[in-house]
Amino acid sequence: MPTKRVFRFIFVLLSVAAIALAQTSGSIGGVIKDQTGALVPNASIVAMNPDTGVPSKVTSLADGKYLINNLAPGKYDLTVEVPGFKNYLSKGIEVHVSDKLVIDISLQIGESRDTVTITDEAPLLRTEDAQTGEVINNTFIANLPQLNRNPFALLALSGDVAGSGNSVALNGGRTLSVDYYVDGGVVNSGQGNNLTNQTPSMDAVAEFKVVTSGISAEFGRISGGYVTLVTKSGTNAYHGSLYEYMFNDMFNANAWAQNAIGNPKVHFRQNDYGFTAGGPVTLPKIYSGKNRTFFFIDNEYLKKTQAGSITLAGVPNDLERSGDLSKSFYQGKLYPAYDPDGPQSAQPAANGFYERLGLLGGDGYHVPASRISPVAIAILGFVPKPNRPATAGSSSLNDYGFASSSKLDTFRFGARIDENLSASQRLNIRYSTYSSNQAATPTMENQLYTSNVAQSNGGISGNINYTWTATPTMIVDIRNSATFQPILTGATHDPSFNNSFLPAIYQKYLGTNDIQTITNSFMNGTNYAQPGSVAVTNSTSYNLGGTVTKILARHTMKAGYEYRRYYDNFLNAGGSTNTTNFMTDPVFRYQGDWGNGAVEGRVNGMASFLLGINDRNNVAQPTTRAMNTNYVGAFFQDDWKVSSKLTLNLGMRWDNERPTTERGDKIYFWDASHPSLFPVIPGYSFTNAVKAAGLDPATIPVPDWAKSGQFDPGAVMLTNSKEFKARSPQSPHNLQFAPRIGLAYQLDKKTVVRAFGGKMFLGTTGNP
């Protein structure tokens, strides 16, 4: 990736970019009392991760309550010190992403030099809110077999999850309304809200959580739930890993379908290499990052080569290429073709269509040489000859077989830095890059066929997360992220290919190195040519925001703001829209929009092709779009501890998605209220027109527009035009307030009852 782009990305990340507000950490809280049950204020509480040596310190309030927030996933030792009491120590408290652990502490009177050590007090129940979900920890990620090594493929381990890949539905919600967070930053695209390829390597994932209910007001634009992932960070000890995962055809049996046609097992190699390394940042004799500065890097490289399976197609034999269809059988039968320029009956046939009476070539089985299209002859010059026996009962079905090969290379790199700026300030930064190249050779030895390519080169993602414990009861959290995902898919012809044999009009649209799809229904349908195409989708997202958490007696209040900006740039050149289809209609017995004749077309499609008469022809020039969507949101959440057993989660969110615009105002839409652009000609008489058509006016109902003299309103509009001044057809909705209400009631030590209700406003996913 060009250096200039990297610096521009980092600059945007630091200045304008990003945050998606996500719970990437957990918390420990509770009440401190003495042996008599009296509340203990001003106690010093420290949660220490022994792997990093980084302490998190708070002081209990007047009512004995404490809360240690923003704890990265891991194991912690919790200590409490108060003059006149024995010190308290609880080891190995495991905190997962989004956890809210409640540990109430009872202190014993005694000397502070004495310590009471607790070894089994980690709570099993979440009692502080209505949230439900599933944590997929590193044990699952590291040990479950994974063919594609995608951590989000393990979403299925959680309840209330359906689907896979980009089609995941959480808790019955919409598949396009699931947000994915990596270290607090959203890694969804704007158009479609799809998960981008900026997912970390499996070996860089600490854990992730699927939240499917009890969603606080901190989260919006989602339906059914969200997924939040936390990457690994370094510790005071140096750790690393080196791996290779190998797949090889020597381990595989041949496919049944390939055995059936006599094709041997195809070549297949896949090697996935990678490493991870983490620890304190240390510069000998200059700087020691122990207990302060940590790094973690990961790298993964996948290389895959595969020979394709044999693909069967029907190509014409020498007789058929010359126009002789007298031996062109399909399912053991011959099907005559009718002359499109021959005599026809004067009256419609009984089935309502006009009947062709003249057989093509006099017998229905020959295309006269003088009428064979020179374009068809040129195309057949590229189409290969049969190379295998045809299927029994046919002249040319499955008489050609060819295999293509493919290769795939992907490269993924990530780096994370964690810095403890002071006892109250922490910073972590993550940067990742991803590239992918996939290519496949043509599926037919035919210069009219294309080689396929799929690329995603230069994808980058970054996060900056800053936490400041301003006071023991107030925490400021600012998170930033930016993601760029470029995708190019397409197909290209050999550079030497030239389409000069086509009519000149095609070159105006396609240039000289391309051709449209040419499809023939002959012998079960075969493409004689494939179009070159390029489809580019570059998605960029910037996110910015922050939260403030304030602990006040029985209330833990959190407020925040979020801003997202999405860019989606598209280019579509050629592709499936450029098609020419040859079927049976031009030479079928009955002339008209006939929907049958499918079997006859397996033979007669060749007659249509040789005559050069197609059923359908579409050619389009390239199109581009540059879309932009902006979104802002704000929220307030109050977790109210009503009693020792009851907690209420009360929140309100404001969502505001701005109308989607296009840089060149290339948005068109149907405006149902606009006056019709088509007038009824003055003096026009519908009745006279019916009579002129030879029909009885008494049998034809008069349409409304003929009665009123004007057409119904409605017209296609173009944004930012003389007829429509605005840049988007969407209307902003500025009063989208979404309340959330949750309840958690602890019946006993083993049972918590939860209830949740809320309102969600979903995004338009960048599509106006």
PDB file of C-alpha atoms in Angstrom, residues 313-322 379-389 396 398-402 444-446:
ATOM      1  CA  ALA A 313     -20.839 -28.329 -21.878  1.00  0.00           C
ATOM      2  CA  GLY A 314     -22.427 -28.979 -25.244  1.00  0.00           C
ATOM      3  CA  VAL A 315     -20.561 -27.571 -28.253  1.00  0.00           C
ATOM      4  CA  PRO A 316     -21.695 -28.084 -31.870  1.00  0.00           C
ATOM      5  CA  ASN A 317     -20.064 -30.737 -34.027  1.00  0.00           C
ATOM      6  CA  ASP A 318     -18.883 -30.156 -37.580  1.00  0.00           C
ATOM      7  CA  LEU A 319     -22.271 -30.948 -39.154  1.00  0.00           C
ATOM      8  CA  GLU A 320     -24.087 -28.542 -36.834  1.00  0.00           C
ATOM      9  CA  ARG A 321     -21.563 -25.795 -37.477  1.00  0.00           C
ATOM     10  CA  SER A 322     -22.276 -26.084 -41.202  1.00  0.00           C
ATOM     11  CA  ILE A 379     -17.878 -16.806 -32.987  1.00  0.00           C
ATOM     12  CA  LEU A 380     -17.833 -20.531 -33.806  1.00  0.00           C
ATOM     13  CA  GLY A 381     -14.214 -20.061 -34.856  1.00  0.00           C
ATOM     14  CA  PHE A 382     -13.425 -19.448 -31.168  1.00  0.00           C
ATOM     15  CA  VAL A 383     -15.681 -22.184 -29.736  1.00  0.00           C
ATOM     16  CA  PRO A 384     -13.665 -25.423 -29.266  1.00  0.00           C
ATOM     17  CA  LYS A 385     -14.579 -28.701 -30.935  1.00  0.00           C
ATOM     18  CA  PRO A 386     -15.960 -31.675 -28.958  1.00  0.00           C
ATOM     19  CA  ASN A 387     -13.348 -33.590 -26.947  1.00  0.00           C
ATOM     20  CA  ARG A 388     -15.458 -36.374 -25.411  1.00  0.00           C
ATOM     21  CA  PRO A 389     -18.420 -38.572 -26.394  1.00  0.00           C
ATOM     22  CA  SER A 396     -23.736 -32.906 -28.713  1.00  0.00           C
ATOM     23  CA  ASN A 398     -21.925 -32.802 -22.669  1.00  0.00           C
ATOM     24  CA  ASP A 399     -19.460 -33.448 -25.507  1.00  0.00           C
ATOM     25  CA  TYR A 400     -16.879 -31.015 -24.152  1.00  0.00           C
ATOM     26  CA  GLY A 401     -15.081 -31.039 -20.809  1.00  0.00           C
ATOM     27  CA  PHE A 402     -12.514 -28.661 -19.401  1.00  0.00           C
ATOM     28  CA  MET A 444     -13.371 -23.263 -21.560  1.00  0.00           C
ATOM     29  CA  GLU A 445     -10.455 -23.170 -23.998  1.00  0.00           C
ATOM     30  CA  ASN A 446     -12.023 -20.264 -25.769  1.00  0.00           C
TER      31      ASN A 446
END
